[in-house]
Amino acid sequence: MSRTAHVDTFARDNLPPREQWPEFRYELPEFRFPDELNCASALLDDKVKAGQGERTAILSPDGRITYSQLMHQANRIARVLVEDMGLQPGNRVLVPSPNSPMMAACMLAIWKAGAIPVPTMALLRAGELTHVIRKAQISHALCDRRLAVEVEAARAGCPTLAQVRYFFDDAPDSLEQLAATKPGDFENVATAADDVGLVIFTSGTSGVPKGAMHCHRDLLAICEGFPRYLARHSQEDIVAGTPSIAFTYGLAGVFMVPLHFGSATVLIERYTPESLLETIGRYRVTLLYSVPVMYRAMASIASKYDLSSLRTCISAGEHLPVPTRAAWERATGVKIVDGIGSTEMGQIFIAAAGADIRPGATGKVVPGYQATVLDAQDEPAAAGTIGRLAVKGPTGCRYLADERQKTYVVNGWNVTGDAYYVDAEGYFYYQARADDMIVSAGYNIGGPEVENCLLAHPAVAECAVVGWPDEERGQIVKAFVVLHLGYQRNGDTVAELQDHVKRSIAPYKYPRAIEFVDTLPRTYTGKLQRYKLRPAGAKPPIGAQAVPQAPVPEGSRPAEERAAGASARPRQGRGKPTRPRQGARS
């Protein structure tokens, strides 16, 4: 990393030491980029220069925006940043906003000006914004006016944030008003491929959010791999989805990837199951990005809507339960492409599509990436052995000034914090977050497997399973259950659910305690926050965060997977807990 276009070198100066970086691999030709690279030029300007300016870039309730219109708007905003707000290349720019065409234009403008966007969810409050602003030493902000109260409250305690402009605002100094006075051309800053182009914060499922840094090369790399080979994006696609642009799942899926392939994306602020299904029909959406909880909610009402345009549905963010996959396919006839990615990697790196889908498995390694399962000695584990998922490829973890870099990267591998096993055919099977593994009387139990089983019962709308402290067993399996209407919260229902689990998977995994709740705690992105369900101050016993090193027992796999004919494995006896390992992914 020698040449840089950044005048403000804060981001580069706060990259982790080079010896703590993961190994980056650029084996496929599509992951090789020139040394000089501005991702706004590649995503937007190059399309217009190639004669695609009149193609639709964005669809929204306010109408249609072409690639040419989007470029000119981004150019005007870039001029406001430089000419009115004193922006210098390398400055960090906060972008708090729900998904919208204006947010997309702001992100592109920041890249054009050589600065670093830091997008955040519209739901963040002042305290959360303060953490982000201070951590990234943010100097500028382009913000939705409706979020002004929280932004100004945070600004009061953040002296670095000197320049703020609001959009969706009629004030004479608003972003739209200033941009309207500017010409529609702009000379993009010639950033280096390895200049930092994004700081994006993790969702905080396991603690304080971390700032992940991605350079311009990374941002173009996340548009390849999974989108090309598994989602099979094309220029003719119309894309929609629920994830926020403030997280890499949404940043890639509903923003950058459609632009990369020259297709159209639908940007709408907020979805309910009904409004998302309606959007698919209205805009003739072909490719959908969402999360398991949304697919489950939509499945029961999907028959009321025209979904005939859909060809591909993608799920990520958290484990896809087999019953949810089956319910969606029954309702729509469209198979879900499940995948796992992370903020640190920027893209989905394990997935399966079409005939390669195997219920119960996340999938195989996406082209361009490598993955393995590490044992307690940080060595690749044998097939069928539960361990910590480790990945490497053209993207990887580089935290902004964070000691947790040392635990996420191990011997060049990005260790995601997920417990997996891989079978002899290369299929990866999710077991739990590594710090969510339950150790009960010497048995290692993955909470998501028990959740899968409970979700297959007609009484269960949602559920979450955690390890609960127990004097005799160390931990027991405890389930928090949201019931469908018409089912009673009583001992009979508890017994019925417990018997259902015992009949479906190994009996020792049944929930010895069940608590009925109205809702489950989730992050803004829809991920379960299991740590909030554990008793205050309780910590897992020694071994609960470790990954067991014995083969996966036949009875530990979901009943649906066994019925599908997955190969048998020897049964596991009681295992000795090993030392816990840290480094869980948010």
Coordinates of C-alpha atoms in Angstrom, one line a residue:
M1 CA 0.0 0.0 0.0
S2 CA 2.2 2.8 -1.3
R3 CA 0.3 5.3 -3.5
T4 CA -2.9 6.9 -2.1
A5 CA -5.2 9.7 -3.3
H6 CA -6.2 10.4 0.3
V7 CA -5.1 13.7 1.8
D8 CA -6.7 12.7 5.1
T9 CA -4.9 9.4 5.9
F10 CA -6.8 8.5 9.1
A11 CA -8.3 5.3 7.7
R12 CA -5.1 4.0 6.3
D13 CA -3.2 4.9 9.5
N14 CA -5.7 2.9 11.5
L15 CA -5.7 -0.3 9.5
P16 CA -4.5 -3.2 11.6
P17 CA -0.8 -4.1 11.4
R18 CA 0.0 -6.0 8.2
E19 CA 0.9 -9.2 10.0
Q20 CA -2.7 -9.3 11.4
W21 CA -4.3 -9.1 7.9
P22 CA -5.9 -12.2 6.4
E23 CA -4.5 -13.8 3.3
F24 CA -6.1 -12.2 0.2
R25 CA -6.5 -14.4 -2.9
Y26 CA -7.3 -13.2 -6.4
E27 CA -7.3 -16.4 -8.4
L28 CA -10.3 -15.7 -10.7
P29 CA -9.8 -13.0 -13.4
E30 CA -12.9 -11.0 -12.3
F31 CA -11.2 -10.3 -8.9
R32 CA -8.2 -8.6 -10.5
F33 CA -8.5 -4.8 -10.8
P34 CA -6.2 -2.0 -11.9
D35 CA -4.1 -0.2 -9.4
E36 CA -6.1 3.0 -9.9
L37 CA -9.8 2.4 -9.1
N38 CA -12.7 4.5 -8.1
C39 CA -15.8 2.3 -7.5
A40 CA -18.2 5.1 -8.4
S41 CA -16.6 5.3 -11.8
A42 CA -16.8 1.5 -12.3
L43 CA -20.4 1.2 -11.0
L44 CA -21.9 4.3 -12.6
D45 CA -19.9 6.5 -15.0
D46 CA -18.5 3.6 -17.0
K47 CA -22.1 2.5 -17.7
V48 CA -23.1 5.9 -19.1
K49 CA -19.9 6.1 -21.2
A50 CA -20.8 2.7 -22.6
G51 CA -24.1 4.0 -23.9
Q52 CA -26.3 2.6 -21.1
G53 CA -27.3 6.0 -19.6
E54 CA -31.0 5.7 -20.4
R55 CA -31.3 2.3 -18.8
T56 CA -33.2 2.2 -15.5
A57 CA -31.0 2.3 -12.4
I58 CA -33.4 2.8 -9.6
L59 CA -37.2 2.4 -9.2
S60 CA -39.0 3.9 -6.2
P61 CA -42.4 5.2 -5.2
D62 CA -41.2 8.6 -6.6
G63 CA -40.6 7.2 -10.1
R64 CA -37.8 6.0 -12.3
I65 CA -34.2 7.1 -12.3
T66 CA -31.8 6.4 -15.2
Y67 CA -28.1 5.7 -15.0
S68 CA -27.5 9.1 -16.6
Q69 CA -29.8 10.9 -14.1
L70 CA -28.2 9.2 -11.2
M71 CA -24.7 10.1 -12.3
H72 CA -25.6 13.8 -12.7
Q73 CA -27.2 13.9 -9.3
A74 CA -24.2 12.2 -7.7
N75 CA -21.9 14.7 -9.5
R76 CA -23.9 17.7 -8.1
I77 CA -23.7 16.2 -4.6
A78 CA -20.0 15.6 -5.0
R79 CA -19.6 19.3 -5.9
V80 CA -21.5 20.3 -2.7
L81 CA -19.2 18.2 -0.6
V82 CA -16.1 19.7 -2.1
E83 CA -17.1 23.2 -2.9
D84 CA -19.5 24.0 0.0
M85 CA -18.5 21.6 2.7
G86 CA -14.7 21.6 2.3
L87 CA -14.4 17.8 1.9
Q88 CA -10.9 16.4 1.3
P89 CA -10.1 12.9 -0.1
G90 CA -10.0 10.4 2.8
N91 CA -12.5 12.2 5.1
R92 CA -15.2 10.0 6.5
V93 CA -18.8 11.0 5.8
L94 CA -21.7 9.7 7.9
V95 CA -24.8 8.7 5.8
P96 CA -27.7 8.0 8.2
S97 CA -30.7 7.1 6.1
P98 CA -33.3 4.5 5.2
N99 CA -32.8 3.0 1.7
S100 CA -33.7 5.6 -0.9
P101 CA -32.5 6.9 -4.2
M102 CA -31.0 9.9 -2.4
M103 CA -29.0 7.7 -0.1
A104 CA -27.6 5.9 -3.1
A105 CA -26.7 9.1 -4.8
C106 CA -24.9 10.3 -1.7
M107 CA -22.9 7.1 -1.4
L108 CA -21.8 7.5 -5.0
A109 CA -21.0 11.2 -4.6
I110 CA -18.7 10.4 -1.6
W111 CA -16.8 7.9 -3.6
K112 CA -16.5 10.3 -6.5
A113 CA -15.0 12.9 -4.2
G114 CA -12.4 10.4 -2.9
A115 CA -13.9 10.2 0.6
I116 CA -15.2 7.3 2.7
P117 CA -18.9 6.8 3.3
V118 CA -20.0 5.4 6.7
P119 CA -23.6 4.4 6.2
T120 CA -25.8 3.8 9.2
M121 CA -29.3 2.6 9.9
A122 CA -32.2 5.1 10.2
L123 CA -33.1 3.5 13.6
L124 CA -29.8 4.3 15.3
R125 CA -30.1 6.7 18.3
A126 CA -27.7 9.4 19.4
G127 CA -25.7 7.2 21.6
E128 CA -25.1 4.6 18.9
L129 CA -24.3 7.4 16.4
T130 CA -21.8 8.9 18.8
H131 CA -19.9 5.6 19.0
V132 CA -19.7 5.5 15.2
I133 CA -18.7 9.2 14.8
R134 CA -16.0 9.0 17.5
K135 CA -14.6 5.7 16.4
A136 CA -14.3 6.7 12.7
Q137 CA -13.4 10.4 13.5
I138 CA -16.2 11.5 11.1
S139 CA -16.0 15.1 9.8
H140 CA -19.0 15.3 7.5
A141 CA -22.5 14.0 7.3
L142 CA -25.2 13.8 4.6
C143 CA -28.4 13.0 6.4
D144 CA -32.1 12.4 6.0
R145 CA -33.8 15.4 7.6
R146 CA -36.1 13.1 9.6
L147 CA -33.1 11.9 11.6
A148 CA -31.9 15.4 12.5
V149 CA -32.8 15.1 16.2
E150 CA -30.6 12.1 16.8
V151 CA -27.8 13.4 14.6
E152 CA -27.7 16.8 16.3
A153 CA -27.8 15.2 19.7
A154 CA -24.8 13.1 18.7
R155 CA -23.0 16.0 17.1
A156 CA -23.1 17.9 20.3
G157 CA -20.6 15.4 21.8
C158 CA -18.5 14.9 18.7
P159 CA -16.3 17.9 17.8
T160 CA -14.9 16.2 14.7
L161 CA -18.3 16.4 13.0
A162 CA -18.1 19.9 11.6
Q163 CA -20.2 19.8 8.4
V164 CA -23.8 18.4 8.1
R165 CA -26.2 18.8 5.3
Y166 CA -29.7 17.4 5.3
F167 CA -31.7 16.0 2.4
F168 CA -35.5 15.7 2.0
D169 CA -35.4 19.3 3.2
D170 CA -36.7 22.5 1.7
A171 CA -34.3 24.8 3.6
P172 CA -32.1 27.0 1.4
D173 CA -28.9 25.3 2.6
S174 CA -30.3 21.8 2.3
L175 CA -28.4 19.2 0.2
E176 CA -31.0 19.2 -2.6
Q177 CA -31.2 23.0 -2.8
L178 CA -27.4 23.4 -3.0
A179 CA -27.0 20.5 -5.4
A180 CA -29.6 22.1 -7.8
T181 CA -27.3 25.1 -8.2
K182 CA -24.3 22.9 -9.4
P183 CA -23.4 21.7 -12.9
G184 CA -23.9 18.0 -13.5
D185 CA -20.3 17.2 -14.3
F186 CA -17.5 16.2 -11.9
E187 CA -14.0 14.8 -12.2
N188 CA -13.8 11.8 -10.0
V189 CA -10.8 11.5 -7.7
A190 CA -8.3 8.9 -9.0
T191 CA -8.3 6.8 -5.8
A192 CA -6.0 3.8 -5.5
A193 CA -7.5 0.3 -5.6
D194 CA -6.3 -0.2 -2.0
D195 CA -7.5 3.2 -0.7
V196 CA -10.1 2.6 2.0
G197 CA -13.5 3.1 0.3
L198 CA -15.9 2.2 3.1
V199 CA -16.2 1.9 6.9
I200 CA -19.2 -0.2 7.8
F201 CA -20.2 -1.2 11.4
T202 CA -21.3 -4.6 12.4
S203 CA -24.8 -5.1 13.8
G204 CA -23.7 -5.8 17.3
T205 CA -25.3 -9.2 17.9
S206 CA -22.5 -10.1 20.4
G207 CA -21.5 -6.7 21.8
V208 CA -20.0 -3.4 20.8
P209 CA -20.2 -2.9 17.0
K210 CA -16.9 -3.0 15.1
G211 CA -15.9 -0.9 12.2
A212 CA -14.9 -3.0 9.2
M213 CA -12.9 -1.3 6.5
H214 CA -13.1 -2.2 2.8
C215 CA -11.0 -0.6 0.0
H216 CA -12.2 0.2 -3.5
R217 CA -10.9 -3.2 -4.8
D218 CA -13.0 -5.0 -2.1
L219 CA -16.1 -3.1 -3.1
L220 CA -15.9 -4.2 -6.7
A221 CA -15.0 -7.8 -5.5
I222 CA -18.2 -8.1 -3.5
C223 CA -20.1 -7.6 -6.8
E224 CA -18.5 -10.8 -8.2
G225 CA -18.4 -14.3 -6.9
F226 CA -21.8 -15.0 -5.3
P227 CA -23.8 -12.5 -7.5
R228 CA -22.3 -13.9 -10.7
Y229 CA -22.2 -17.6 -10.0
L230 CA -25.0 -18.3 -7.5
A231 CA -27.5 -15.5 -7.8
R232 CA -26.7 -15.2 -11.5
H233 CA -27.4 -11.5 -11.8
S234 CA -27.9 -10.2 -15.3
Q235 CA -28.6 -6.8 -16.9
E236 CA -32.3 -7.7 -17.2
D237 CA -32.9 -8.2 -13.5
I238 CA -35.1 -6.1 -11.3
V239 CA -33.8 -6.4 -7.8
A240 CA -35.6 -5.7 -4.5
G241 CA -34.9 -6.6 -0.9
T242 CA -35.3 -5.8 2.8
P243 CA -31.6 -5.4 4.0
S244 CA -30.4 -1.9 4.6
I245 CA -27.6 -0.4 2.6
A246 CA -26.0 0.3 5.9
F247 CA -25.1 -3.4 6.1
T248 CA -23.0 -5.2 3.6
Y249 CA -25.8 -7.6 2.7
G250 CA -27.9 -4.7 1.5
L251 CA -25.0 -2.6 0.3
A252 CA -24.1 -5.4 -2.1
G253 CA -27.5 -7.0 -2.9
V254 CA -29.8 -4.0 -3.4
F255 CA -27.3 -1.3 -4.3
M256 CA -23.9 -2.1 -5.7
V257 CA -24.5 -5.4 -7.4
P258 CA -27.4 -4.2 -9.5
L259 CA -25.3 -1.2 -10.7
H260 CA -22.4 -3.5 -11.4
F261 CA -24.5 -5.6 -13.7
G262 CA -26.3 -2.7 -15.3
S263 CA -29.7 -3.8 -13.9
A264 CA -32.4 -2.0 -11.9
T265 CA -33.0 -1.9 -8.2
V266 CA -36.1 -1.0 -6.2
L267 CA -35.3 1.2 -3.2
I268 CA -38.1 1.5 -0.6
E269 CA -37.6 2.6 2.9
R270 CA -39.3 -0.1 4.9
Y271 CA -41.1 -3.3 4.2
T272 CA -43.8 -5.3 5.9
P273 CA -44.5 -8.8 4.6
E274 CA -47.5 -7.5 2.7
S275 CA -45.8 -4.5 1.2
L276 CA -42.8 -6.6 0.0
L277 CA -45.1 -9.1 -1.7
E278 CA -47.0 -6.2 -3.3
T279 CA -43.7 -4.6 -4.4
I280 CA -42.7 -7.8 -6.2
G281 CA -45.8 -7.7 -8.3
R282 CA -45.9 -4.0 -8.9
Y283 CA -42.3 -3.7 -10.2
R284 CA -42.0 -7.3 -11.6
V285 CA -39.1 -8.1 -9.3
T286 CA -37.0 -11.0 -10.6
L287 CA -34.4 -11.3 -7.8
L288 CA -35.2 -10.9 -4.1
Y289 CA -32.9 -10.4 -1.1
S290 CA -34.3 -10.9 2.4
V291 CA -33.9 -12.8 5.7
P292 CA -35.4 -16.0 7.1
V293 CA -37.9 -14.2 9.4
M294 CA -39.4 -12.3 6.5
Y295 CA -39.6 -15.4 4.2
R296 CA -41.5 -17.2 7.0
A297 CA -43.9 -14.3 7.5
M298 CA -44.6 -14.0 3.8
A299 CA -45.1 -17.7 3.1
S300 CA -48.5 -17.9 4.7
I301 CA -49.9 -15.0 2.6
A302 CA -47.9 -15.4 -0.6
S303 CA -50.8 -17.0 -2.5
K304 CA -52.7 -13.6 -2.4
Y305 CA -50.1 -11.9 -4.6
D306 CA -48.7 -12.1 -8.1
L307 CA -45.2 -13.4 -7.7
S308 CA -44.8 -14.8 -11.2
S309 CA -41.9 -12.6 -12.1
L310 CA -39.7 -14.0 -9.3
R311 CA -36.9 -16.3 -10.4
T312 CA -34.4 -16.2 -7.5
C313 CA -34.8 -15.6 -3.8
I314 CA -31.8 -15.1 -1.6
S315 CA -31.6 -15.5 2.2
A316 CA -28.7 -14.5 4.5
G317 CA -28.1 -12.7 7.7
E318 CA -28.8 -15.7 9.9
H319 CA -29.4 -19.5 9.5
L320 CA -32.3 -20.5 7.3
P321 CA -34.5 -23.1 9.1
V322 CA -35.5 -26.0 7.0
P323 CA -39.2 -25.5 7.7
T324 CA -39.0 -21.9 6.5
R325 CA -37.3 -23.0 3.3
A326 CA -40.0 -25.6 2.7
A327 CA -42.9 -23.3 3.5
W328 CA -41.7 -20.7 1.0
E329 CA -41.1 -23.2 -1.7
R330 CA -44.6 -24.7 -1.2
A331 CA -46.2 -21.3 -1.3
T332 CA -44.3 -19.9 -4.4
G333 CA -42.5 -22.7 -6.2
V334 CA -39.3 -20.7 -5.9
K335 CA -36.3 -22.2 -4.1
I336 CA -34.4 -20.1 -1.7
V337 CA -30.7 -19.6 -2.3
D338 CA -29.3 -19.7 1.3
G339 CA -25.9 -18.2 2.1
I340 CA -23.6 -17.1 4.8
G341 CA -21.5 -13.9 4.6
S342 CA -20.3 -11.3 7.1
T343 CA -19.6 -7.6 7.4
E344 CA -15.9 -8.4 7.6
M345 CA -15.9 -10.4 4.3
G346 CA -18.4 -8.1 2.6
Q347 CA -20.2 -10.8 0.6
I348 CA -21.7 -14.3 0.8
F349 CA -18.9 -17.0 0.6
I350 CA -20.8 -20.2 1.1
A351 CA -24.1 -20.9 -0.6
A352 CA -26.0 -23.3 -2.9
A353 CA -28.5 -22.8 -5.7
G354 CA -30.8 -24.9 -7.9
A355 CA -30.0 -28.6 -8.0
D356 CA -27.1 -28.1 -5.6
I357 CA -29.4 -27.1 -2.7
R358 CA -29.4 -29.6 0.1
P359 CA -31.9 -28.9 2.9
G360 CA -30.1 -28.5 6.2
A361 CA -26.8 -27.4 4.5
T362 CA -25.8 -23.8 3.9
G363 CA -24.0 -25.0 0.7
K364 CA -20.6 -25.1 -0.8
V365 CA -17.8 -22.6 -1.1
V366 CA -18.5 -19.8 -3.6
P367 CA -16.1 -19.5 -6.5
G368 CA -13.1 -17.3 -5.6
Y369 CA -13.2 -18.2 -1.9
Q370 CA -11.8 -21.0 0.2
A371 CA -13.3 -22.4 3.4
T372 CA -12.4 -24.9 6.0
V373 CA -13.4 -25.9 9.6
L374 CA -10.7 -25.4 12.2
D375 CA -10.2 -27.6 15.3
A376 CA -9.1 -26.4 18.7
Q377 CA -5.5 -26.4 17.5
D378 CA -6.3 -24.1 14.5
E379 CA -5.8 -26.9 12.1
P380 CA -8.3 -28.1 9.4
A381 CA -10.7 -30.6 11.0
A382 CA -11.7 -33.9 9.5
A383 CA -14.9 -34.2 7.5
G384 CA -17.9 -34.5 9.8
T385 CA -16.2 -32.8 12.7
I386 CA -17.7 -29.6 14.2
G387 CA -15.3 -26.7 14.4
R388 CA -14.9 -23.0 13.7
L389 CA -15.7 -21.8 10.2
A390 CA -12.7 -20.2 8.5
V391 CA -12.6 -18.4 5.1
K392 CA -10.3 -16.6 2.8
G393 CA -10.6 -15.0 -0.6
P394 CA -10.5 -11.6 -2.4
T395 CA -12.0 -9.8 0.6
G396 CA -11.3 -10.1 4.3
C397 CA -11.3 -8.5 7.8
R398 CA -9.6 -5.3 8.5
Y399 CA -11.1 -3.7 11.6
L400 CA -10.7 0.0 12.3
A401 CA -8.3 0.3 15.3
D402 CA -9.8 -2.7 17.1
E403 CA -8.0 -5.4 19.2
R404 CA -10.6 -7.9 18.1
Q405 CA -8.7 -8.2 14.8
K406 CA -6.3 -10.6 16.5
T407 CA -9.1 -13.1 17.2
Y408 CA -10.9 -12.8 13.9
V409 CA -7.9 -13.5 11.7
V410 CA -6.0 -16.7 12.5
N411 CA -3.1 -17.9 10.4
G412 CA -4.4 -15.9 7.4
W413 CA -8.0 -17.3 7.8
N414 CA -11.0 -15.1 8.6
V415 CA -12.6 -17.0 11.5
T416 CA -16.2 -16.0 11.4
G417 CA -17.4 -17.1 14.9
D418 CA -19.7 -19.8 13.5
A419 CA -19.6 -23.5 14.4
Y420 CA -19.9 -25.7 11.3
Y421 CA -19.0 -29.1 10.0
V422 CA -18.3 -30.0 6.4
D423 CA -19.1 -33.3 4.9
A424 CA -17.1 -35.4 2.4
E425 CA -18.9 -33.8 -0.6
G426 CA -17.9 -30.3 0.5
Y427 CA -21.3 -29.2 1.9
F428 CA -21.1 -27.0 5.0
Y429 CA -23.6 -27.5 7.8
Y430 CA -24.3 -24.7 10.3
Q431 CA -24.5 -25.7 14.0
A432 CA -24.6 -22.5 16.0
R433 CA -22.6 -19.3 16.6
A434 CA -19.5 -20.6 18.2
D435 CA -20.3 -18.7 21.4
D436 CA -23.9 -20.1 21.3
M437 CA -22.9 -23.8 21.5
I438 CA -24.7 -25.4 24.4
V439 CA -22.8 -27.9 26.6
S440 CA -25.2 -29.9 28.7
A441 CA -23.9 -32.9 30.8
G442 CA -21.0 -33.3 28.4
Y443 CA -23.1 -33.2 25.2
N444 CA -22.5 -30.4 22.7
I445 CA -25.8 -29.1 21.3
G446 CA -26.4 -26.5 18.6
G447 CA -29.3 -24.2 19.4
P448 CA -30.4 -23.7 15.7
E449 CA -31.0 -27.4 15.3
V450 CA -33.4 -27.4 18.2
E451 CA -35.0 -24.2 16.7
N452 CA -35.4 -26.0 13.4
C453 CA -37.2 -28.8 15.1
L454 CA -39.6 -26.5 17.1
L455 CA -40.4 -24.4 14.0
A456 CA -41.7 -27.6 12.3
H457 CA -44.5 -27.8 14.9
P458 CA -47.7 -26.0 13.9
A459 CA -47.9 -24.2 17.2
V460 CA -44.6 -22.3 16.9
A461 CA -44.4 -19.0 15.1
E462 CA -40.9 -18.1 16.2
C463 CA -38.4 -19.5 18.7
A464 CA -34.9 -19.0 20.1
V465 CA -32.8 -21.6 22.0
V466 CA -30.1 -20.8 24.4
G467 CA -28.0 -22.5 27.1
W468 CA -29.4 -21.9 30.6
P469 CA -27.3 -22.3 33.7
D470 CA -28.0 -25.5 35.6
E471 CA -26.1 -26.8 38.7
E472 CA -26.4 -30.5 37.8
R473 CA -25.8 -30.3 34.0
G474 CA -23.8 -27.1 33.7
Q475 CA -26.4 -25.9 31.1
I476 CA -29.7 -27.0 29.9
V477 CA -31.4 -26.3 26.6
K478 CA -34.0 -23.5 27.1
A479 CA -36.4 -22.4 24.4
F480 CA -38.2 -19.1 24.1
V481 CA -41.3 -19.6 22.0
V482 CA -43.7 -17.3 20.3
L483 CA -46.9 -19.2 19.7
H484 CA -49.3 -18.9 16.8
L485 CA -52.8 -17.6 17.7
G486 CA -55.1 -20.3 19.1
Y487 CA -52.4 -22.1 21.1
Q488 CA -52.4 -21.9 24.9
R489 CA -49.4 -21.0 27.0
N490 CA -49.7 -23.9 29.5
G491 CA -48.0 -27.1 30.6
D492 CA -49.8 -29.2 28.0
T493 CA -48.2 -27.1 25.2
V494 CA -44.8 -27.3 26.9
A495 CA -45.1 -31.1 27.1
E496 CA -46.3 -31.4 23.5
L497 CA -43.4 -29.3 22.2
Q498 CA -40.8 -31.3 24.3
D499 CA -42.2 -34.6 23.0
H500 CA -42.1 -33.3 19.5
V501 CA -38.4 -32.5 19.8
K502 CA -37.7 -35.9 21.4
R503 CA -39.4 -37.7 18.5
S504 CA -37.6 -35.7 15.8
I505 CA -33.9 -35.5 17.0
A506 CA -31.7 -37.1 19.6
P507 CA -33.8 -36.9 22.9
Y508 CA -30.9 -35.4 25.0
K509 CA -31.3 -32.2 22.9
Y510 CA -34.9 -31.5 23.9
P511 CA -35.6 -28.2 25.7
R512 CA -35.9 -28.9 29.4
A513 CA -37.3 -25.4 29.9
I514 CA -39.7 -23.5 27.6
E515 CA -40.8 -19.9 28.2
F516 CA -43.5 -18.4 26.1
V517 CA -42.9 -14.8 25.0
D518 CA -44.6 -12.2 22.8
T519 CA -41.6 -11.3 20.7
L520 CA -37.9 -12.2 20.4
P521 CA -35.0 -9.7 20.6
R522 CA -33.6 -8.9 17.2
T523 CA -31.0 -6.5 15.7
Y524 CA -32.1 -3.8 13.2
T525 CA -31.2 -6.3 10.5
G526 CA -33.5 -9.0 11.9
K527 CA -30.8 -11.2 13.5
L528 CA -31.7 -13.0 16.8
Q529 CA -29.9 -11.5 19.8
R530 CA -29.7 -14.7 21.9
Y531 CA -27.4 -13.1 24.4
K532 CA -30.2 -10.9 25.5
L533 CA -32.2 -14.0 26.4
R534 CA -29.6 -15.4 28.8
P535 CA -29.9 -14.4 32.5
A536 CA -28.2 -11.2 33.3
G537 CA -24.5 -11.7 34.2
A538 CA -24.6 -15.4 33.3
K539 CA -21.7 -16.8 31.4
P540 CA -21.5 -20.1 29.6
P541 CA -19.6 -22.9 31.5
I542 CA -16.1 -23.8 30.3
G543 CA -16.5 -25.4 26.9
A544 CA -19.7 -23.7 25.9
Q545 CA -17.8 -21.4 23.5
A546 CA -15.5 -24.2 22.3
V547 CA -16.1 -26.2 19.2
P548 CA -16.4 -29.9 19.8
Q549 CA -13.9 -32.2 18.0
A550 CA -16.0 -35.4 17.7
P551 CA -17.8 -36.4 14.6
V552 CA -21.4 -35.1 14.3
P553 CA -23.8 -37.7 15.6
E554 CA -26.5 -39.0 13.2
G555 CA -29.2 -38.0 15.7
S556 CA -27.9 -34.4 15.9
R557 CA -28.9 -33.6 12.3
P558 CA -32.4 -32.2 11.6
A559 CA -35.0 -34.9 10.9
E560 CA -35.7 -33.3 7.5
E561 CA -32.0 -33.7 6.5
R562 CA -31.9 -37.4 7.6
A563 CA -35.1 -38.1 5.7
A564 CA -33.5 -36.5 2.6
G565 CA -30.9 -39.3 2.6
A566 CA -27.9 -37.6 4.0
S567 CA -25.0 -40.0 4.7
A568 CA -24.9 -41.5 8.2
R569 CA -22.2 -40.8 10.7
P570 CA -21.2 -42.6 13.9
R571 CA -22.9 -41.5 17.1
Q572 CA -21.0 -39.3 19.4
G573 CA -20.5 -40.1 23.1
R574 CA -20.0 -37.7 25.9
G575 CA -17.2 -35.3 25.0
K576 CA -14.8 -33.4 27.2
P577 CA -15.3 -29.6 27.0
T578 CA -12.3 -27.8 25.6
R579 CA -11.2 -24.3 26.4
P580 CA -13.4 -21.5 25.1
R581 CA -12.2 -19.5 22.1
Q582 CA -13.1 -15.9 21.5
G583 CA -13.7 -14.0 18.3
A584 CA -17.4 -14.2 17.6
R585 CA -18.7 -12.3 14.6
S586 CA -21.3 -9.7 15.0

